[in-house]
XYZ file of C-alpha atoms in Angstrom:
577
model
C 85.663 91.861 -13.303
C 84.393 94.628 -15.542
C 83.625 97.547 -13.617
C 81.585 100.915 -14.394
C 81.362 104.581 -14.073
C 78.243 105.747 -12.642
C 76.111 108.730 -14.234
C 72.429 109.241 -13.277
C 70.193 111.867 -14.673
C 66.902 112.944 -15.114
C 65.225 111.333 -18.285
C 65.054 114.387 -20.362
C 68.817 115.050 -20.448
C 68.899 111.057 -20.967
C 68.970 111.442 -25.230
C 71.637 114.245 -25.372
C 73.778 112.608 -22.618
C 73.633 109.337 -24.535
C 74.895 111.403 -27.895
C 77.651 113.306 -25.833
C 78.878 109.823 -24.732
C 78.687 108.284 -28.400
C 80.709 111.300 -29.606
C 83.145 110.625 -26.771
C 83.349 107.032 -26.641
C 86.790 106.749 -25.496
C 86.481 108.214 -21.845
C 82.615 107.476 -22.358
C 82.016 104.121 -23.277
C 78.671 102.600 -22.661
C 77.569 100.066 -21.355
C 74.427 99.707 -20.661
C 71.723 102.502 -20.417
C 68.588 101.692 -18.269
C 65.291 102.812 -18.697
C 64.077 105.854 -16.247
C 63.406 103.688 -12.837
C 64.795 100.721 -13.304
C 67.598 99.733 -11.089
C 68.643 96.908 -12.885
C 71.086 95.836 -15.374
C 70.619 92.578 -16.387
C 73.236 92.445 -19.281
C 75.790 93.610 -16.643
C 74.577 92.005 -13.566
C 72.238 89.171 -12.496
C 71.342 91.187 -9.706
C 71.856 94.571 -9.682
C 70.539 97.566 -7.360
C 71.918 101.167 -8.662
C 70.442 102.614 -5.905
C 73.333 100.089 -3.223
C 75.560 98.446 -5.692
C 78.728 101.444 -5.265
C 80.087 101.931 -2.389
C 80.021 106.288 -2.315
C 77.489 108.041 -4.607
C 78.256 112.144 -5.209
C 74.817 114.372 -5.081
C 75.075 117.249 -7.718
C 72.668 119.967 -7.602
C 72.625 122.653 -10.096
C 76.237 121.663 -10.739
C 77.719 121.295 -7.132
C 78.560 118.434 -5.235
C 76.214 118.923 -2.326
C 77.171 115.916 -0.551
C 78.090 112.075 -0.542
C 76.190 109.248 0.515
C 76.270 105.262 0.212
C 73.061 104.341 -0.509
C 70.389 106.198 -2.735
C 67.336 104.376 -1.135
C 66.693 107.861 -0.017
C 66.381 109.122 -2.682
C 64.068 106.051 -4.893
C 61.000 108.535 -5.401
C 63.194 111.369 -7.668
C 65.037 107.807 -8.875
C 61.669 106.949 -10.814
C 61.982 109.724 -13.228
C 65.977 109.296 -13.847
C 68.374 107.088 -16.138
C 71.462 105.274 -15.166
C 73.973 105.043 -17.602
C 76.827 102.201 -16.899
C 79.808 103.648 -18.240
C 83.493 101.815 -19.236
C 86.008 102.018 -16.332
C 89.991 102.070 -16.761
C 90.138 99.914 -13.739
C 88.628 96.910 -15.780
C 92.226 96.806 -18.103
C 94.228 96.837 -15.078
C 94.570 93.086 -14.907
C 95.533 92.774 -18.057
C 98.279 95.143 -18.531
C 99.572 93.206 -15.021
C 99.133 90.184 -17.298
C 101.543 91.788 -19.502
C 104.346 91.878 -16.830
C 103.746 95.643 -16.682
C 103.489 96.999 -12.632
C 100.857 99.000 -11.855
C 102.058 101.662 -9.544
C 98.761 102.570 -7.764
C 97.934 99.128 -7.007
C 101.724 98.761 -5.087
C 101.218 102.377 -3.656
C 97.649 100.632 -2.233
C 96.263 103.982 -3.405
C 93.538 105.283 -5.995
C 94.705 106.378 -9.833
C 95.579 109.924 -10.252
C 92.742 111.417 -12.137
C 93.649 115.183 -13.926
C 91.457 117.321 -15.947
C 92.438 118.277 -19.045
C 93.272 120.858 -21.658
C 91.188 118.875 -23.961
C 87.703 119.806 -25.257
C 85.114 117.112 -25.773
C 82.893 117.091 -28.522
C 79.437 118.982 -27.362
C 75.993 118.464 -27.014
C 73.673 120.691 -26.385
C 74.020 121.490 -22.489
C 76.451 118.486 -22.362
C 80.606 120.168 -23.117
C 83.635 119.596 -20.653
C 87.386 119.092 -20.796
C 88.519 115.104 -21.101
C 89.372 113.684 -17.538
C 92.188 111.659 -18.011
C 94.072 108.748 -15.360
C 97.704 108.633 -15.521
C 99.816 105.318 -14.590
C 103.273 105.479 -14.692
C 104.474 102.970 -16.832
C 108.625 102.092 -17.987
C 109.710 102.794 -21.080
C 110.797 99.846 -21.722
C 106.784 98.557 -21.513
C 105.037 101.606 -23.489
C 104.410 99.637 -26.482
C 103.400 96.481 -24.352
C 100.594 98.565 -21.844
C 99.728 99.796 -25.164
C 99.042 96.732 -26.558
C 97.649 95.447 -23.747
C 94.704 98.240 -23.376
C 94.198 98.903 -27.529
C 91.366 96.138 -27.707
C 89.195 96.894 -24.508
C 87.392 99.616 -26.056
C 85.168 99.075 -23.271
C 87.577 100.433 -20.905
C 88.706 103.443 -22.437
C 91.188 100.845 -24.934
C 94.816 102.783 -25.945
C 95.918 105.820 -24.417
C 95.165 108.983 -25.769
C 98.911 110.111 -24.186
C 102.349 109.394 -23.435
C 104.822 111.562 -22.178
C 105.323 115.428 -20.527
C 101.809 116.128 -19.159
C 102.043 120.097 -19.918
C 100.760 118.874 -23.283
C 97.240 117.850 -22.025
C 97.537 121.423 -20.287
C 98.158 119.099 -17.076
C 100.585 121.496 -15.231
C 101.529 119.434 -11.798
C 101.067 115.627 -11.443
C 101.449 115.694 -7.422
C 97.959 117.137 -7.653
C 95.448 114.828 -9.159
C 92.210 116.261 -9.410
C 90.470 113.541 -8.546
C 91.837 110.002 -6.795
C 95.295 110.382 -4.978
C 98.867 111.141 -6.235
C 101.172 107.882 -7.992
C 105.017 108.143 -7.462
C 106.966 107.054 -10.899
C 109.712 105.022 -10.264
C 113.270 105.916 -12.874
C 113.070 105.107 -15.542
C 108.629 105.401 -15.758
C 106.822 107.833 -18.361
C 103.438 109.348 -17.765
C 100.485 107.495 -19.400
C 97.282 108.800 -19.761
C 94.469 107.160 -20.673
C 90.666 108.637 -21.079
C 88.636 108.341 -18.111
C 85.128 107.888 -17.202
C 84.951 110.409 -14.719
C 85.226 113.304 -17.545
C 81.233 112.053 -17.387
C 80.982 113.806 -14.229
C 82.781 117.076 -15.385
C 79.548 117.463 -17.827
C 77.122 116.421 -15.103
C 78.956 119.485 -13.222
C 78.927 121.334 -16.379
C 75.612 121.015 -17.272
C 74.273 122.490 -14.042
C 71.027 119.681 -14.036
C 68.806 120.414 -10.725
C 69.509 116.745 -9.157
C 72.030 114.324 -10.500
C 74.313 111.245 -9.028
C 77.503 109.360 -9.836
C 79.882 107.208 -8.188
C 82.766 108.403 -6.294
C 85.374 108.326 -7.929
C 87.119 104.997 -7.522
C 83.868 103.388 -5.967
C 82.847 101.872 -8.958
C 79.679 99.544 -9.887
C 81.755 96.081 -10.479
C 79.490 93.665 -12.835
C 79.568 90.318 -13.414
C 81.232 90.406 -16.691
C 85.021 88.972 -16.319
C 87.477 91.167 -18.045
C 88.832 88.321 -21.321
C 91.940 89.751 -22.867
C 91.720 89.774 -26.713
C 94.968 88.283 -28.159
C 94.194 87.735 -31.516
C 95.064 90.329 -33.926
C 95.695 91.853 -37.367
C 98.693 93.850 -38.379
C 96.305 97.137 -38.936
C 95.169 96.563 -34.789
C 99.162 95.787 -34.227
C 99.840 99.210 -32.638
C 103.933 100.445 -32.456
C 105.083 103.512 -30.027
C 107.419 105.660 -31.454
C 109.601 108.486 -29.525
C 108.964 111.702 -31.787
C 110.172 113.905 -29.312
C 112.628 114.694 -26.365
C 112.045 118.447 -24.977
C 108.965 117.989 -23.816
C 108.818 114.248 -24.057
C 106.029 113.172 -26.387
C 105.219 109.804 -27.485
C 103.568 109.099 -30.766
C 101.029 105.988 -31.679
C 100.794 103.948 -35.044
C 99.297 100.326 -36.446
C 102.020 98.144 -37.396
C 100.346 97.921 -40.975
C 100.820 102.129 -41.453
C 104.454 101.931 -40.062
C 105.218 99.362 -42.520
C 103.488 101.284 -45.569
C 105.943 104.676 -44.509
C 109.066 102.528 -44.267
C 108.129 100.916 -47.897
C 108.291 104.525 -49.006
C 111.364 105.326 -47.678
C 113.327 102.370 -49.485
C 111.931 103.626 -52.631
C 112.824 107.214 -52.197
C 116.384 105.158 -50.930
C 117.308 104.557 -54.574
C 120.269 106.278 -56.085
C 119.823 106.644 -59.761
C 122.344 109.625 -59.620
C 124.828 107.348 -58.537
C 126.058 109.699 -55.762
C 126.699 107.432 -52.779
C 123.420 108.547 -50.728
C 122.970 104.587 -49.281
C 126.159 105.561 -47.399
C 123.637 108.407 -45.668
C 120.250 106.536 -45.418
C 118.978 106.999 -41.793
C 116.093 104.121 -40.730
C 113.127 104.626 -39.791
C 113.232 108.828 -40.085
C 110.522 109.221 -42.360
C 108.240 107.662 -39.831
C 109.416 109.345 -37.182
C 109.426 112.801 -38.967
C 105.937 112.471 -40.408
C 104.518 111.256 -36.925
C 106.304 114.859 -35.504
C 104.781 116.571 -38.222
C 101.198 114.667 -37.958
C 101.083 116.135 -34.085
C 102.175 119.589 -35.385
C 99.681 122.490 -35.704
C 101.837 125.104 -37.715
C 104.580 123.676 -39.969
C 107.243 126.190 -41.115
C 109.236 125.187 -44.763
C 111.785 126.334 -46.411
C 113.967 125.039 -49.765
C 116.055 127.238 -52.628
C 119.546 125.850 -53.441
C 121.057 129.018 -55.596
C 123.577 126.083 -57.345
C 123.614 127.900 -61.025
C 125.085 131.327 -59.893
C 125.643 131.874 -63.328
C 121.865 132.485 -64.065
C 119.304 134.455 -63.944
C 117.345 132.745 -61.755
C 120.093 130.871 -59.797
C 117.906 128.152 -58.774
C 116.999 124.593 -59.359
C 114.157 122.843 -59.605
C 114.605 120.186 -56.944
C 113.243 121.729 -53.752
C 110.333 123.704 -54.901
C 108.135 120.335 -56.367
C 108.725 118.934 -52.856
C 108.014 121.639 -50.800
C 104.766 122.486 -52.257
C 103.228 118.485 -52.149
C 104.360 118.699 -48.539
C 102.241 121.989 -48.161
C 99.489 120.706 -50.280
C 98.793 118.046 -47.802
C 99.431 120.286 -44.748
C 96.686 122.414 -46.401
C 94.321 119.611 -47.100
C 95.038 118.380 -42.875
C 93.991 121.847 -41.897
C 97.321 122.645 -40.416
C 98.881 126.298 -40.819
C 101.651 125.874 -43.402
C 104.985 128.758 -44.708
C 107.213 128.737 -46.775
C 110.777 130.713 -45.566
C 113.297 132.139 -48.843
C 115.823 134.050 -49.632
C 114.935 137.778 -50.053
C 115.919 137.746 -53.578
C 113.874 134.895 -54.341
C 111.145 136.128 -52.894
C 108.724 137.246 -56.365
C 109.695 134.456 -58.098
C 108.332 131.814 -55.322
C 105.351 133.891 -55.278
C 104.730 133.741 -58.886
C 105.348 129.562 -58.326
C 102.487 129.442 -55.438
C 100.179 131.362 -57.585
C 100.336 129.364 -60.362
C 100.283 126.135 -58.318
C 96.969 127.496 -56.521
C 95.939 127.585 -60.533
C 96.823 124.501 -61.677
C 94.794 122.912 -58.480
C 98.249 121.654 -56.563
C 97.564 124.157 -53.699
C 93.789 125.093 -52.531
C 95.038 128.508 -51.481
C 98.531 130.581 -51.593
C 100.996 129.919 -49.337
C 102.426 132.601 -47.381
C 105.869 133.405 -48.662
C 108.402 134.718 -45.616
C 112.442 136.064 -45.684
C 114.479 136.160 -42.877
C 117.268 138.219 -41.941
C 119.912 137.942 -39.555
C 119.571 141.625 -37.859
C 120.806 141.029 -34.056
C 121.910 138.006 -32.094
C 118.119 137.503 -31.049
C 116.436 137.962 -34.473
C 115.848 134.039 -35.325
C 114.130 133.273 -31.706
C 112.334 136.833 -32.880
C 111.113 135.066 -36.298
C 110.228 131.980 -34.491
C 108.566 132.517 -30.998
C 105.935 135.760 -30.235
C 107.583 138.552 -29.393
C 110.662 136.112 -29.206
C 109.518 134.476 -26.319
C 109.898 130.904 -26.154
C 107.250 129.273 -24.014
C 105.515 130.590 -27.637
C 106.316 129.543 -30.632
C 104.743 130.638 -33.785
C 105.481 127.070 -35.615
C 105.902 123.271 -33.901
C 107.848 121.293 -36.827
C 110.493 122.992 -39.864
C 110.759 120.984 -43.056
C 114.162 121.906 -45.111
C 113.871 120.707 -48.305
C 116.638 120.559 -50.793
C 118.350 124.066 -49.188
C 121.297 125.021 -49.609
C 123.312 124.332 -45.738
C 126.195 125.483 -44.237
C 128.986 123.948 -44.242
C 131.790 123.737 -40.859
C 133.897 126.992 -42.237
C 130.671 129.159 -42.439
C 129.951 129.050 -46.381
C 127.516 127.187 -48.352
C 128.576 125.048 -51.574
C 127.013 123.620 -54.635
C 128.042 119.791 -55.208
C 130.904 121.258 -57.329
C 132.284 123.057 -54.491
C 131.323 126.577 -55.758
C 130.683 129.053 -52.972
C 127.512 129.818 -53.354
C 127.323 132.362 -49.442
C 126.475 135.807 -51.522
C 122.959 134.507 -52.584
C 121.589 132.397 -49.476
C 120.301 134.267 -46.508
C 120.931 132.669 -43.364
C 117.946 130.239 -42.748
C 120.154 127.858 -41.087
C 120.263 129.972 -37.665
C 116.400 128.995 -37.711
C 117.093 125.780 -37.576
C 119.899 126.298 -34.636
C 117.438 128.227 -32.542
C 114.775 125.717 -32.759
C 116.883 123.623 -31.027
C 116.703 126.067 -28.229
C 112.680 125.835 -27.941
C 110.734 122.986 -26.349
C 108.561 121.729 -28.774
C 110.080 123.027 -31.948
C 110.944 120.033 -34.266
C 112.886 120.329 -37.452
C 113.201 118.126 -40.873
C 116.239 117.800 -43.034
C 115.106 116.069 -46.944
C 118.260 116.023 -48.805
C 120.032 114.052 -51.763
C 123.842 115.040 -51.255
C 124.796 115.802 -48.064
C 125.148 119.641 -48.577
C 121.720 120.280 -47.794
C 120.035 122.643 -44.583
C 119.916 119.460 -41.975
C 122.519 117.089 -43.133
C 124.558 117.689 -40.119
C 123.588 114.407 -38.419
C 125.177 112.211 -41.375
C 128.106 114.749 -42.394
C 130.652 112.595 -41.280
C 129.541 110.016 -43.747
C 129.285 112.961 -46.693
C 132.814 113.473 -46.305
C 133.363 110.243 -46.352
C 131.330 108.589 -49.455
C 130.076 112.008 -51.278
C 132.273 113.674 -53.375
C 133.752 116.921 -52.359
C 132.016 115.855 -48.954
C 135.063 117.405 -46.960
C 134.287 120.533 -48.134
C 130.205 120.759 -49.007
C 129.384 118.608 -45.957
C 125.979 120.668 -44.522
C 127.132 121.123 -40.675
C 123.626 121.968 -39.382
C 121.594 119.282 -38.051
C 117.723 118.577 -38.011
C 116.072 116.379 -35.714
C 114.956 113.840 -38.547
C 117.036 113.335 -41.414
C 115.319 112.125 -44.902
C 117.544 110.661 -47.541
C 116.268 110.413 -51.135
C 117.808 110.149 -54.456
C 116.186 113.306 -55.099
C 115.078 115.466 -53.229
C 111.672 115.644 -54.178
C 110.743 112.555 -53.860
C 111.291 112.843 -49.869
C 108.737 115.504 -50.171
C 106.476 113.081 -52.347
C 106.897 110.826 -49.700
C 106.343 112.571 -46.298
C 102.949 113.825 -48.474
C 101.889 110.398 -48.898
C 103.255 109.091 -45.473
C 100.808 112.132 -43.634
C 98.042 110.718 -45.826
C 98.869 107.280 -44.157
C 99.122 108.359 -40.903
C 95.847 110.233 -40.827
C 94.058 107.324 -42.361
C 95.178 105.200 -39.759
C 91.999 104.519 -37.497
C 94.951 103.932 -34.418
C 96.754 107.382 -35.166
C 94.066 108.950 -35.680
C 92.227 108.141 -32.486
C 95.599 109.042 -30.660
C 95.516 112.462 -32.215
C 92.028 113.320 -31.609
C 93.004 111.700 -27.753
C 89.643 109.617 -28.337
C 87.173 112.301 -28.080
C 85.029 113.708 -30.810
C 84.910 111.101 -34.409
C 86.769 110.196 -36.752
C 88.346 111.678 -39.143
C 88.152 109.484 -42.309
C 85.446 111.500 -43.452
C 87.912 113.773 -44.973
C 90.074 110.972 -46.827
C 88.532 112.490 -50.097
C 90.272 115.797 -49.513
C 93.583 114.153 -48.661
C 93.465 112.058 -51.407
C 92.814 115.018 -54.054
C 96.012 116.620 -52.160
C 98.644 113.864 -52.784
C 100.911 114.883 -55.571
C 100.061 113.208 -58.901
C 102.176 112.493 -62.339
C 99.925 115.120 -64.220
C 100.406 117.579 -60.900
C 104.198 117.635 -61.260
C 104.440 117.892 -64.671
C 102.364 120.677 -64.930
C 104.318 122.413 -62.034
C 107.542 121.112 -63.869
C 106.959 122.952 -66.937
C 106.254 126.260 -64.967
C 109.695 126.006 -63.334
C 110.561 125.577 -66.390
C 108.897 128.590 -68.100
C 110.414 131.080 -65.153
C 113.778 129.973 -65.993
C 114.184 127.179 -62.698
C 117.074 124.537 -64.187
C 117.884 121.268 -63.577
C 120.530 120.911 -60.806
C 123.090 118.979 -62.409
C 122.883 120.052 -65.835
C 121.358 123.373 -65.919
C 119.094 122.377 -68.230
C 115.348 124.144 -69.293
C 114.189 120.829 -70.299
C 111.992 118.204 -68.420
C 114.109 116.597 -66.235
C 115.228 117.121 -62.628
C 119.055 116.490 -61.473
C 119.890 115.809 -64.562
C 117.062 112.784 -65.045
C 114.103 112.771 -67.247
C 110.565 113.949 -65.839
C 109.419 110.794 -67.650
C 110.092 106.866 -66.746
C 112.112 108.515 -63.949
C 110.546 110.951 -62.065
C 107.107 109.948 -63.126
C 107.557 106.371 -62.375
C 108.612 106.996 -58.497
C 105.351 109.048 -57.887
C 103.646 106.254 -59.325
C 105.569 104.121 -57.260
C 104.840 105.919 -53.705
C 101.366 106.489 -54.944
């Protein structure tokens, strides 16, 4: 049976608690709201009494639990002047994630969920603001998607979780110490779930310091009438699929089936080799999903791209890189994420120049800033990357190479013609090494031959398939590896696969962790953000105008890596658009 969280208050707090709980209606889902004195709840129970139907009631006064009781008979004269509000309970789904051949560990422990509060603000009213109270069930990994699944339609008991993984992310520092309820061993093999609870309802009660209020105990819940019917039928944009995005901390991400599928259309396109180079012998599945789901959960996004390949010139570089880099940051700016760009030294004024002009021609809403990094002591990347160099803080959460030049095994960087390019690239790489060192620090590689900042994970297939592989092979890895036929369509595409994501009513809910609303509001600024045929070639014909070639042909003309801006380049944007 469907059972409820408990929150009574007096009926002028009534309006603003019912707006706190519709702006928090994943660990606040009502129910039922009665009307001040009535005891009743006829659409939850034939034959209801508030006042004896839970078996504990708490007693707040001016925020503190005075006391507990199991009746409220005592109290039926203040009970005339206050509102009950039923509230969805995470105890209601438990059946049917057992129906799902998942365990429930608190059920075989014969104990009470864990209950924790959080690091997670709700969305306020008025007196009404707390941190989100969250359960935890252990759950295998094996079952993540299913107890997923199972929980994603009952929005009336919390539906999905809002977590998965290392609970220092919800600011949840020991899980032997529930703050409510009693402590769940995992078995091997389980990972932490988290799902929103109803209980954050008393956190505001506590919060909002009301003379007299009441709610359940936690676990002694009002149980209703209403059997708990598990919804089976569904469409492939309520189809939800867990992916892994991280290992160190462990981190869980959520998507519909229908977005997942959209992202991995996007990567076969950007799969295409019209440069004939060999690159399906490097395609990695599913990484452009994975990457943009890391980079969806990220806060400050650090990226870097120059490949110096025309040393003969006056500017050295080429114009694959830069395109990408900046339609990745133009989303990132439009998500309201913190977004840099890391150079060579040398390149510095003339990426500068590129960001201004791009903030002109309406590609960026603001300039990006523009960082170097130097290799001064044996410390000095953890220095660029963490405060003060420390690691437990980190200044970004996800890197995005694009198109830069990597190193290769015997220390130098090469063009695809196997020049040694080392005297004009500063050592980014060793960024990319340390942030392997630093819990929560993820890191992209986009690249089209193999020799490119992040390649490491394929370079035994570059020396294989690409030419001059042996030598040019990039021997630095990144966490995700993006494959495109050029580079900057892997940009194009993680731009369009972050709009996706954050269109996605399941990811973004997950995000969010089900408190405050969504954010599809702001679909119209994404949407102006995504990187356009008229965008590009404006910003092509500035590259142009500053002297940025074509990689394979050195060419000031309109083409990039050798192939024409038009019914090539302009037809894949069209294509991932």
């Amino acid at each position: 049976y469907k059972q409820a969280n408990i929150v009574i208050l007096h009926k002028s707090l009534a309006d603003d608690f019912e707006k706190f709980c519709h702006g928090n209606d994943g660990p606040l889902p009502l129910l039922y709201r009665s009307k001040p004195g009535d005891w009743k709840c006829p659409s939850l129970s034939s034959d209801s009494d508030i006042r004896t139907d839970c078996l504990l009631y708490r007693i707040y006064e001016h925020g503190a639990c005075t006391g507990s009781v199991k009746s409220l008979k005592e109290y039926s004269q203040q009970l005339k002047d206050m509102v009950t509000f039923y509230l969805g309970c995470s105890f209601s789904f438990e059946k049917a994630v057992q129906n799902a051949g998942i365990p429930i560990r608190n059920i075989e422990q014969k104990c009470n969920v864990s209950m924790y509060k959080t690091a997670v603000p709700c969305y306020s009213v008025s007196t009404f603001c707390c941190n989100l109270v969250v359960t935890m069930r252990p759950i295998p990994e094996s079952k993540l998607e299913a107890a997923a699944l199972a929980t994603a339609e009952l929005k009336d008991a919390h539906g999905a979780p809002i977590h998965m993984g290392d609970p220092g992310l919800l600011g949840i520092q020991d899980l032997s110490k529930p703050d409510y309820g009693d402590p769940v061993r995992l078995h091997p093999g389980d990972i932490p779930v988290f799902w929103a609870c109803g209980v954050t309802g008393v956190e505001a009660v506590i919060n909002c310091r009301a003379p007299l209020a009441f709610t359940h105990s936690p676990g002694c819940m009002f149980i209703t009438d209403l059997k708990n019917d598990n919804v089976t039928v569904r469409s492939s944009r309520e189809v939800l699929q867990v992916h892994c995005i991280s290992h160190d901390p462990l981190h869980y991400s959520i998507v519909s089936a229908e977005a997942a599928q959209k992202i991995k259309n996007l990567e076969t396109l950007i799969g295409t080799d019209p440069g004939e180079r060999g690159i399906i012998h490097l395609l990695c599945k599913d990484q452009l999903l994975k990457a943009c789901l890391s980079i969806s959960h990220a806060q400050s996004v650090l990226i870097t791209t120059g490949f110096p390949t025309h040393f003969t010139f006056e500017p050295p570089e080429e114009n694959d890189g830069p395109p990408g880099a900046l339609a990745i940051a133009a989303m990132l700016q439009a998500l309201e994420k913190e977004v840099a760009i890391v150079t060579d030294q040398r390149a510095m004024n003339l990426n500068k120049k590129i960001i201004e002009e791009a903030v002109q021609l309406g590609i960026l809403k603001r300039p990006v800033p523009v960082l170097s990094y130097q290799r001064e002591s044996a410390d000095s990347a953890l220095k660029f990357l963490c405060e003060n160099g420390n690691p437990g803080r980190p200044r970004f959460d996800h890197l995005v190479a694009i198109e830069r030049a990597g190193m290769a095994a015997d220390g130098n960087y090469y063009n695809a013609r196997k020049n040694n390019i080392k005297h004009l690239v500063d050592p980014i790489d060793e960024l990319f090494l340390a942030a392997q060192t630093i819990p929560g620090v993820a890191t992209t590689g986009v690249g089209d031959g193999g020799n490119e900042l992040g390649m490491g994970k394929v370079k035994e297939a570059v020396k294989k398939h690409i030419k001059n592989g042996d030598v040019i092979a990039c021997d630095v890895e990144a966490d995700f590896t993006i494959v495109a036929g050029v580079s900057n369509w892997g940009g194009y595409a993680i731009a369009c696969a972050l709009y996706i994501l954050n269109t996605c009513e399941i990811h973004d809910r997950y995000l969010r962790k089900a408190v405050g609303f969504p954010q599809l509001s702001k679909k119209t600024v994404w949407l102006s953000a995504l990187p356009s045929v008229t965008k590009e070639e404006k910003l092509l014909k500035t590259l142009v105008q500053h002297g940025v070639r074509s990689g394979k042909t050195a060419s000031l003309e309109m083409e990039v890596d050798g192939l024409p801006f038009y019914n090539t380049h302009s037809l894949m944007i069209e294509k991932l658009l």
